PDB file of C-alpha atoms in Angstrom:
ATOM      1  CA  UNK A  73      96.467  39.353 113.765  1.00  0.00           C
ATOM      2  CA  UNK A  74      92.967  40.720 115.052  1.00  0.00           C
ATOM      3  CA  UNK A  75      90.861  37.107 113.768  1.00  0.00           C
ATOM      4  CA  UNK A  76      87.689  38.225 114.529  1.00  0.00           C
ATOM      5  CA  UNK A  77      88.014  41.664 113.147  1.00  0.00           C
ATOM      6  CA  UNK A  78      89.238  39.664 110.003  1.00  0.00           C
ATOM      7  CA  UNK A  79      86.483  37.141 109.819  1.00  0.00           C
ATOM      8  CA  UNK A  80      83.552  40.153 110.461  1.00  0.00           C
ATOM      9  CA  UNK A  81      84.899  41.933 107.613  1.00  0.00           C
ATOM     10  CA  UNK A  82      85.163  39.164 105.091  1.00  0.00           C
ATOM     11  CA  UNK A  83      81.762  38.455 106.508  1.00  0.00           C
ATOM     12  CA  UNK A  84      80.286  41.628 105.412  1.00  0.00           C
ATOM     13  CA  UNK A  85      82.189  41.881 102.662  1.00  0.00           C
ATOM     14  CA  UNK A  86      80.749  38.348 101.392  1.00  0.00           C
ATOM     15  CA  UNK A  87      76.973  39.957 101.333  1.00  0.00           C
ATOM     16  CA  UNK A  88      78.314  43.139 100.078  1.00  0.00           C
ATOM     17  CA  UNK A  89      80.813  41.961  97.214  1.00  0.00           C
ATOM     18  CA  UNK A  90      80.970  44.833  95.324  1.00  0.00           C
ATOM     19  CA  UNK A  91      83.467  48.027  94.223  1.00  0.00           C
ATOM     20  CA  UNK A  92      80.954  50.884  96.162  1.00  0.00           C
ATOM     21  CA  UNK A  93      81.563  48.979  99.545  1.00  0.00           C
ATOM     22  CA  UNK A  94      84.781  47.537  99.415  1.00  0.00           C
ATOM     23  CA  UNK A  95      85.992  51.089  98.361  1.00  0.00           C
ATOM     24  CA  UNK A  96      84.016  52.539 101.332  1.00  0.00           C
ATOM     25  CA  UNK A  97      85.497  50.107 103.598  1.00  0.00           C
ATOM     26  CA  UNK A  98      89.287  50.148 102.400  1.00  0.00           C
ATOM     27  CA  UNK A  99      91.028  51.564 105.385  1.00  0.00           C
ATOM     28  CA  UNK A 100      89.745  48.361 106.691  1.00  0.00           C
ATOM     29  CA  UNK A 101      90.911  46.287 104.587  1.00  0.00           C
ATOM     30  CA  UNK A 102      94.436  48.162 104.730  1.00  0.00           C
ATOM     31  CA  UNK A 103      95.026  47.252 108.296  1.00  0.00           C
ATOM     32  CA  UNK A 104      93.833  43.421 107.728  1.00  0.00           C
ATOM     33  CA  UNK A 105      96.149  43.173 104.756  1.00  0.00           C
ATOM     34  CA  UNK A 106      99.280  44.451 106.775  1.00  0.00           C
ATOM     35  CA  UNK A 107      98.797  42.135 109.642  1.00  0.00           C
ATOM     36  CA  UNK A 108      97.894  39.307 107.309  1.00  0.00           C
ATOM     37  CA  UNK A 109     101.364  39.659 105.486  1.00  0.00           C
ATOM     38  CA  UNK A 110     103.027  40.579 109.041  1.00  0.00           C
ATOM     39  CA  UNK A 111     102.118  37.105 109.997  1.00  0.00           C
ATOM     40  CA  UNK A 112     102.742  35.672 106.380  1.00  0.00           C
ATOM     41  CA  UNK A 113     106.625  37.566 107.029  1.00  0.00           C
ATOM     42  CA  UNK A 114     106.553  36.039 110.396  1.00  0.00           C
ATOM     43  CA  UNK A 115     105.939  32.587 109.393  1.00  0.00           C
ATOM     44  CA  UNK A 116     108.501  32.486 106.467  1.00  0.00           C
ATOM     45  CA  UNK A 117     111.269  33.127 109.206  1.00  0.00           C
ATOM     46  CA  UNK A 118     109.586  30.331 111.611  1.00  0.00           C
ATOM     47  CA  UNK A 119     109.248  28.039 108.705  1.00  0.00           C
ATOM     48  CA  UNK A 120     113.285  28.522 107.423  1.00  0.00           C
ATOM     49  CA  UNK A 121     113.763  27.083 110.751  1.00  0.00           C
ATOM     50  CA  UNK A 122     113.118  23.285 109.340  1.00  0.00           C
ATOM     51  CA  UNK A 123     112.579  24.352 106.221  1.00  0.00           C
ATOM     52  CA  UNK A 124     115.918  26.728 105.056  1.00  0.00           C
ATOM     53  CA  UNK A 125     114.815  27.484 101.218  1.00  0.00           C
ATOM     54  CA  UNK A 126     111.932  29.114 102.198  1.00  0.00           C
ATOM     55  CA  UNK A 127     113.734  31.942 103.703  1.00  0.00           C
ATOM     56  CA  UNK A 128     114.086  33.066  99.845  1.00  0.00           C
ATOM     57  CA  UNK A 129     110.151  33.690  99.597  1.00  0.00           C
ATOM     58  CA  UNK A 130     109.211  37.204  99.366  1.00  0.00           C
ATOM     59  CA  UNK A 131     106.249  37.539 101.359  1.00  0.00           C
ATOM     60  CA  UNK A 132     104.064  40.105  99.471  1.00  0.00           C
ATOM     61  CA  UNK A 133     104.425  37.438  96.613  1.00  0.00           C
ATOM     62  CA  UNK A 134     103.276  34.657  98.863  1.00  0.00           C
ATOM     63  CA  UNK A 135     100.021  36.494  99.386  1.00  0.00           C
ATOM     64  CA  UNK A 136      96.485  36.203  97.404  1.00  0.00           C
ATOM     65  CA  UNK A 137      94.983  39.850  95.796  1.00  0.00           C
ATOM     66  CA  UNK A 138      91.584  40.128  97.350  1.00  0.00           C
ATOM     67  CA  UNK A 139      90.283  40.319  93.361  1.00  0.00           C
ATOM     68  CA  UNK A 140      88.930  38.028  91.332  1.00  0.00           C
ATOM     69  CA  UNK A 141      89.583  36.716  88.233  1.00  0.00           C
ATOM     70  CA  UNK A 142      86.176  36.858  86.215  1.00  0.00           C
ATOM     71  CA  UNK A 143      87.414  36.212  83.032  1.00  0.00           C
ATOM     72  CA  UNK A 144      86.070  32.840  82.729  1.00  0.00           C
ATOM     73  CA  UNK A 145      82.963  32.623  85.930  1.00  0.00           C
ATOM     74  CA  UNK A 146      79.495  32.441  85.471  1.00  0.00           C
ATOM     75  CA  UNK A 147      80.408  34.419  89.373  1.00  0.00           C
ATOM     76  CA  UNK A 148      81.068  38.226  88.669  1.00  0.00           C
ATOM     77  CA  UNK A 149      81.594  38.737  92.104  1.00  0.00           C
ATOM     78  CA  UNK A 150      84.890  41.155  92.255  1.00  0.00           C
ATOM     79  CA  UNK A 151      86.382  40.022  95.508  1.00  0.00           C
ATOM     80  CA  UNK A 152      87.296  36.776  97.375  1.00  0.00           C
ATOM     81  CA  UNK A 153      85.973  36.362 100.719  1.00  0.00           C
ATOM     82  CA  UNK A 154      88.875  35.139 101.976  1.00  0.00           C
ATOM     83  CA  UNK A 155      92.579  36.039 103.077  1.00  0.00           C
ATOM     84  CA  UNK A 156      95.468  33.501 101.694  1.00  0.00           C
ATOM     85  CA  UNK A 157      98.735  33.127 101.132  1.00  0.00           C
ATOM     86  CA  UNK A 158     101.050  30.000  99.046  1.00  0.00           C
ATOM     87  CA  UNK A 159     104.631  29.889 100.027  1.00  0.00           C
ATOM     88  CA  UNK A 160     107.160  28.210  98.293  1.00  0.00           C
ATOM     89  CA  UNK A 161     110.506  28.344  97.494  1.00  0.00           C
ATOM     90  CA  UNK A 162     111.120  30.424  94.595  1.00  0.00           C
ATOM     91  CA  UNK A 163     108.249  32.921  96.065  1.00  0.00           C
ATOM     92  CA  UNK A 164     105.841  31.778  93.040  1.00  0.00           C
ATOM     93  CA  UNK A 165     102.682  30.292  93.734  1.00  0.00           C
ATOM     94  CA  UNK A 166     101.889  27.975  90.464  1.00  0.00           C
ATOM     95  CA  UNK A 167     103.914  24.768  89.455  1.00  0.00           C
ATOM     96  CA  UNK A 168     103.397  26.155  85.998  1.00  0.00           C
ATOM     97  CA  UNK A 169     105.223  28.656  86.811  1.00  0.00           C
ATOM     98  CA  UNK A 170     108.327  27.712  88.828  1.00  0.00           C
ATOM     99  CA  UNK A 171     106.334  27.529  92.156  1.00  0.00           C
ATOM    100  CA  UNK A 172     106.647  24.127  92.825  1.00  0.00           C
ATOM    101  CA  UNK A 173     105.294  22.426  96.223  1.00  0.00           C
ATOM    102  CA  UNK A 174     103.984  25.318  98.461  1.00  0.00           C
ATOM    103  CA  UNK A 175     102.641  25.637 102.106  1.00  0.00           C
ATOM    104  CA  UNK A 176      99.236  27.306 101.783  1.00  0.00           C
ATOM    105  CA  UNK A 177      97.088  28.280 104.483  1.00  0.00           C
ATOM    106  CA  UNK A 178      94.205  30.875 104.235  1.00  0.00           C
ATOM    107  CA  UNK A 179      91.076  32.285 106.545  1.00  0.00           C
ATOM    108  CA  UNK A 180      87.553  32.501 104.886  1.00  0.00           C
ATOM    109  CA  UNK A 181      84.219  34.640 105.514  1.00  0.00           C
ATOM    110  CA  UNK A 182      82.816  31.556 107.833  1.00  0.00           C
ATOM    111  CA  UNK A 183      85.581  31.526 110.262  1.00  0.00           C
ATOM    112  CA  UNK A 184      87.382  28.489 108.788  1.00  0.00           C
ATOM    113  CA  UNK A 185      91.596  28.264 108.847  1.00  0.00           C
ATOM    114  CA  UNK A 186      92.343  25.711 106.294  1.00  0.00           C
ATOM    115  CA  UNK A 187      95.987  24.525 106.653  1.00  0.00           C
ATOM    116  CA  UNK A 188      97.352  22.681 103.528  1.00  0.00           C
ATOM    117  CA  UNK A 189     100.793  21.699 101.695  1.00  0.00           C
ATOM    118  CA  UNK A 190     101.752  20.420  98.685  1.00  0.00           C
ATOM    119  CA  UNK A 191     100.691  20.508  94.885  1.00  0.00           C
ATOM    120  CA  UNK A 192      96.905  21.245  94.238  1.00  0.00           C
ATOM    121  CA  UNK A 193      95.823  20.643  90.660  1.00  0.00           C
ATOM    122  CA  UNK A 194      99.425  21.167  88.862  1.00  0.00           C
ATOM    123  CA  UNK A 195      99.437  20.869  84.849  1.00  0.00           C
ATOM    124  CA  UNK A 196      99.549  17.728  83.422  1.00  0.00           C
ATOM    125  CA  UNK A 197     103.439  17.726  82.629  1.00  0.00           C
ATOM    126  CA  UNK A 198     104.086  18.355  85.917  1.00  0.00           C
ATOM    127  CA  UNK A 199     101.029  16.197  87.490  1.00  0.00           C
ATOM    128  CA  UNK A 200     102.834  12.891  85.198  1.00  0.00           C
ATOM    129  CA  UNK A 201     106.178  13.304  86.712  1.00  0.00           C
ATOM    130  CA  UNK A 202     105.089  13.287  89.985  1.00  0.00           C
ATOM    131  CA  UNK A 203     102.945  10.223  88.928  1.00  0.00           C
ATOM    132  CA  UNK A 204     106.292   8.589  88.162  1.00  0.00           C
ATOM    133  CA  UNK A 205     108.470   9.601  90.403  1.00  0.00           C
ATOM    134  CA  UNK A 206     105.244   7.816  92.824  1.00  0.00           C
ATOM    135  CA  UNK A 207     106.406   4.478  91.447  1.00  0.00           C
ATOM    136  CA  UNK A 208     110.033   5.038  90.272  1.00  0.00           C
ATOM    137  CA  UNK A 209     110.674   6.177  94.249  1.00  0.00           C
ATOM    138  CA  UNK A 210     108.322   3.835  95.767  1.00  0.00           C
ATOM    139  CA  UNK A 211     110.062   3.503  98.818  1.00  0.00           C
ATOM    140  CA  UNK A 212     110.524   6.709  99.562  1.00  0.00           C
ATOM    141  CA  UNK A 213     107.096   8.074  98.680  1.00  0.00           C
ATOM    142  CA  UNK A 214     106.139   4.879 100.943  1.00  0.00           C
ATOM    143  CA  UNK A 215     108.039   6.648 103.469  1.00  0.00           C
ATOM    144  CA  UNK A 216     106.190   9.963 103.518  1.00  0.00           C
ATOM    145  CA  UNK A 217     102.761   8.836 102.898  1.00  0.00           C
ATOM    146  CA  UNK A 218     103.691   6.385 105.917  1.00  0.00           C
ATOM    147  CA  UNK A 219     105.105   9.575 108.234  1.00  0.00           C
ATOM    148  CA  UNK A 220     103.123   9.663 111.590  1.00  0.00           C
ATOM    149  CA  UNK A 221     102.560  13.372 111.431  1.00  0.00           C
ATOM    150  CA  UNK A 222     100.714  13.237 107.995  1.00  0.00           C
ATOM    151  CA  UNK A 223      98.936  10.237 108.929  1.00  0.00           C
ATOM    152  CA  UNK A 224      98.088  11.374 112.481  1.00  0.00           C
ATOM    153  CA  UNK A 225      97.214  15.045 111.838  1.00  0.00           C
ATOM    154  CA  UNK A 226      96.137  15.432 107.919  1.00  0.00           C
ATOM    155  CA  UNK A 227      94.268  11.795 108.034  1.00  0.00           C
ATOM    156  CA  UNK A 228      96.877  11.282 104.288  1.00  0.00           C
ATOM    157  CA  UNK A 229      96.838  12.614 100.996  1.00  0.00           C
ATOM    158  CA  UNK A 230      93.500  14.188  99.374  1.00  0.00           C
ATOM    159  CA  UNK A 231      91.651  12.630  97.464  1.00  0.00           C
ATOM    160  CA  UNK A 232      89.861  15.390  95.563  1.00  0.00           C
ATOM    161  CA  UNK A 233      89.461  14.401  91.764  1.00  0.00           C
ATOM    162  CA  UNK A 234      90.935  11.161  92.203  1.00  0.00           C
ATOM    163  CA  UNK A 235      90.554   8.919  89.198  1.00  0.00           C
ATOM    164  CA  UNK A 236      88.820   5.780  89.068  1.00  0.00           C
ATOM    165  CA  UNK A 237      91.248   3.895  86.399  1.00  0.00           C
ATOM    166  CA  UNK A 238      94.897   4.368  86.238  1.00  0.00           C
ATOM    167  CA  UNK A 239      95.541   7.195  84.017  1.00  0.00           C
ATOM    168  CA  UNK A 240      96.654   6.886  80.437  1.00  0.00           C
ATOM    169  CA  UNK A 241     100.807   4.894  80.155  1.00  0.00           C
ATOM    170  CA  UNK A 242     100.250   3.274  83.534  1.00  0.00           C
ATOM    171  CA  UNK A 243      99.710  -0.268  84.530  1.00  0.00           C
ATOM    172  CA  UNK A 244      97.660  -1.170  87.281  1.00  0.00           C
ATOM    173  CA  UNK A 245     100.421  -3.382  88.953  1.00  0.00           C
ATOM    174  CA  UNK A 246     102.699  -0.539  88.864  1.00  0.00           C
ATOM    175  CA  UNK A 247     103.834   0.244  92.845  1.00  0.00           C
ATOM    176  CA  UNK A 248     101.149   2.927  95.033  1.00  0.00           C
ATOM    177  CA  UNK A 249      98.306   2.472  92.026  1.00  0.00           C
ATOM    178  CA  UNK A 250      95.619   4.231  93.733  1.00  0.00           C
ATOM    179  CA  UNK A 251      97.991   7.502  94.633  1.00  0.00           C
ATOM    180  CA  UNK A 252      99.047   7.005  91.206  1.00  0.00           C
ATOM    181  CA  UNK A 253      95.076   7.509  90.324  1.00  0.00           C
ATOM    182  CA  UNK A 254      95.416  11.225  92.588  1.00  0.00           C
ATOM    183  CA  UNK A 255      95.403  14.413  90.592  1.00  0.00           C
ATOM    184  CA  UNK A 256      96.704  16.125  93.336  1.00  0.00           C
ATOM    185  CA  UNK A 257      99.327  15.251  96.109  1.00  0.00           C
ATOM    186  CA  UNK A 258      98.641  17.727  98.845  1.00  0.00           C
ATOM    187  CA  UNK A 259      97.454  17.536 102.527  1.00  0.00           C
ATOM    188  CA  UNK A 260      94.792  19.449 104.320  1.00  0.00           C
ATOM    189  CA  UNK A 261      93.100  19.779 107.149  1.00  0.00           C
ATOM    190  CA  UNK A 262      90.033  22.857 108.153  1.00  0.00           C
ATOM    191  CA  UNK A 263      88.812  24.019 111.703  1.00  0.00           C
ATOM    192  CA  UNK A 264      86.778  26.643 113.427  1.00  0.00           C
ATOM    193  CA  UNK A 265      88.555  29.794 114.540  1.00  0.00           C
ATOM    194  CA  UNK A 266      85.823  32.146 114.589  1.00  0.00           C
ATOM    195  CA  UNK A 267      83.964  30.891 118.126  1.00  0.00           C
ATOM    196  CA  UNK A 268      87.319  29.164 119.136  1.00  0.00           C
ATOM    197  CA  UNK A 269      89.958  31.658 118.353  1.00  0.00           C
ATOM    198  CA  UNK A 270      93.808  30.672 118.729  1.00  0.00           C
ATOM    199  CA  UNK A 271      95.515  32.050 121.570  1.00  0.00           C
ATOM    200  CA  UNK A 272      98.856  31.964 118.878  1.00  0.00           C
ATOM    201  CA  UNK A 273      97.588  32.113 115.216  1.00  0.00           C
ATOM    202  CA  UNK A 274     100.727  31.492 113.367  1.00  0.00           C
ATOM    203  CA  UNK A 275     101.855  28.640 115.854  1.00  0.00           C
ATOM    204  CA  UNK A 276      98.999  27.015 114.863  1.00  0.00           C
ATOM    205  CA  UNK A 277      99.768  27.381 111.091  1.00  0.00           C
ATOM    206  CA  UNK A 278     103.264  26.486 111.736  1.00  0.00           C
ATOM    207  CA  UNK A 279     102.771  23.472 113.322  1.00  0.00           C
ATOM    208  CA  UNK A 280     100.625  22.532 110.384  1.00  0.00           C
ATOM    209  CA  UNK A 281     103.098  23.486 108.101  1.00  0.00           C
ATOM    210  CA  UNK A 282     106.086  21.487 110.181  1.00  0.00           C
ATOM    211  CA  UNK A 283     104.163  18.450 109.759  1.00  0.00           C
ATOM    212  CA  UNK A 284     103.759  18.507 105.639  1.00  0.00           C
ATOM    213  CA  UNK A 285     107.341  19.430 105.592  1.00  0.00           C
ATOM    214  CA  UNK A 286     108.044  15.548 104.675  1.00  0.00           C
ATOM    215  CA  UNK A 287     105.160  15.370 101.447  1.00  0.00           C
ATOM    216  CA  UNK A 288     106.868  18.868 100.470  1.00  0.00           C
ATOM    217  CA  UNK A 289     110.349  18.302 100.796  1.00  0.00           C
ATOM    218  CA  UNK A 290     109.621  14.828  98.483  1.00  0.00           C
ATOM    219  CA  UNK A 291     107.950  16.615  95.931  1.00  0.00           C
ATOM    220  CA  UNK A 292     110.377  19.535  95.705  1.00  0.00           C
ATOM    221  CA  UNK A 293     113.500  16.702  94.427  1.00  0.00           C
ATOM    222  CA  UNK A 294     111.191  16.219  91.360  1.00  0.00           C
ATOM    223  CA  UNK A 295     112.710  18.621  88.572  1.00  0.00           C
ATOM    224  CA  UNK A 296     109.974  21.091  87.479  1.00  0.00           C
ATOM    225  CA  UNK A 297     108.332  20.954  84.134  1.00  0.00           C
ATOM    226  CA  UNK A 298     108.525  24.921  83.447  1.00  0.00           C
ATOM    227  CA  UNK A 299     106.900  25.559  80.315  1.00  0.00           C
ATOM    228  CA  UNK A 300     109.365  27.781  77.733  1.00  0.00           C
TER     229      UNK A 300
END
């Protein structure tokens, strides 16, 4: 993957975000899009390695279209600035939608890789279930939250959006309150590639991604809430 040919485009692309030039510039963005899900491909066979269901994800699923949904943004920008890609087991990328926990990495207009895995803001259904699976496993949720390579390398679970009272139907005595309180249950971490670029890109993700295996595998044994 060529990074810094990647993060001058998205650069340029982020001051011109609009149809004229991205159309201009689209044999660009053809050979930034096959390396990106070259890697993506790449990493789904590295990953299977520790992780065996997620040889089943299909990696043009796994990755992000570069347009925007308007519908509902004040932002009528057409285009993210950004590459990214979710992978999960069943190749879908929403909880809502069968996706379940994913592995999500992506590479923005400023340079930054941000390395994640997890649920990020599922529906409520599914968002309550995990809530009391939290307390109904307490010792083995204690176990992941307690693994050294979540606490060493993602600093523990986000925080994002975390509540200040326990939600609505739990006490405050129940076991792991304050995750409890979390809306989502997802790691992350962000650095700098665009000065410092990786001498092995997807090692780097990887690595990230071997080290939330233990918050992903826990949240995959909770049945998904799928709506009809």
């Amino acid at each position: 993957m060529h990074i810094r040919d990647l993060t001058q485009y998205l650069a340029e692309l982020s001051e011109n975000n609009n149809r004229a030039w991205f159309v201009m510039n689209k044999p660009r963005y053809d050979i930034l899009r096959a390396e990106f899900l070259e890697l993506v491909t790449q990493l789904i066979a590295d990953i299977s390695k520790f992780d065996p269901i997620i040889a089943s994800c299909n990696p043009k699923k796994a990755l992000f279209r570069i347009n925007r949904d308007m519908r509902f943004s004040h932002d009528k920008s057409p285009y993210k600035t950004h590459f990214s890609a979710s992978l999960t087991a069943s190749g879908l990328k929403k909880p809502s939608s069968g996706g379940g926990p994913a592995y999500y990495f992506h590479i923005d207009a400023d340079g930054q890789l941000l390395i994640a895995g997890g649920e990020y803001m599922p529906p409520s259904d599914r968002l309550r279930a995990i809530r009391q699976t939290v307390i109904s496993d307490a010792a083995g949720f204690s176990k992941v939250i307690k693994t050294k390579s979540i606490k060493d390398n993602y600093g523990g679970l986000q925080e994002e959006g975390k509540l200040t009272r326990p939600p609505k139907g739990f006490d405050a005595d129940s076991p792991h309150i304050e995750y409890v309180k979390l809306k989502n249950f997802i790691v992350w971490k962000e650095s700098s590639i665009k000065k410092k670029i990786p001498a092995d890109l997807g090692k780097e993700v990887l690595a990230g991604f071997k080290d939330a295996y233990p918050l992903v595998h826990w949240l995959r044994q909770i049945p998904l809430v799928v709506p009809e």
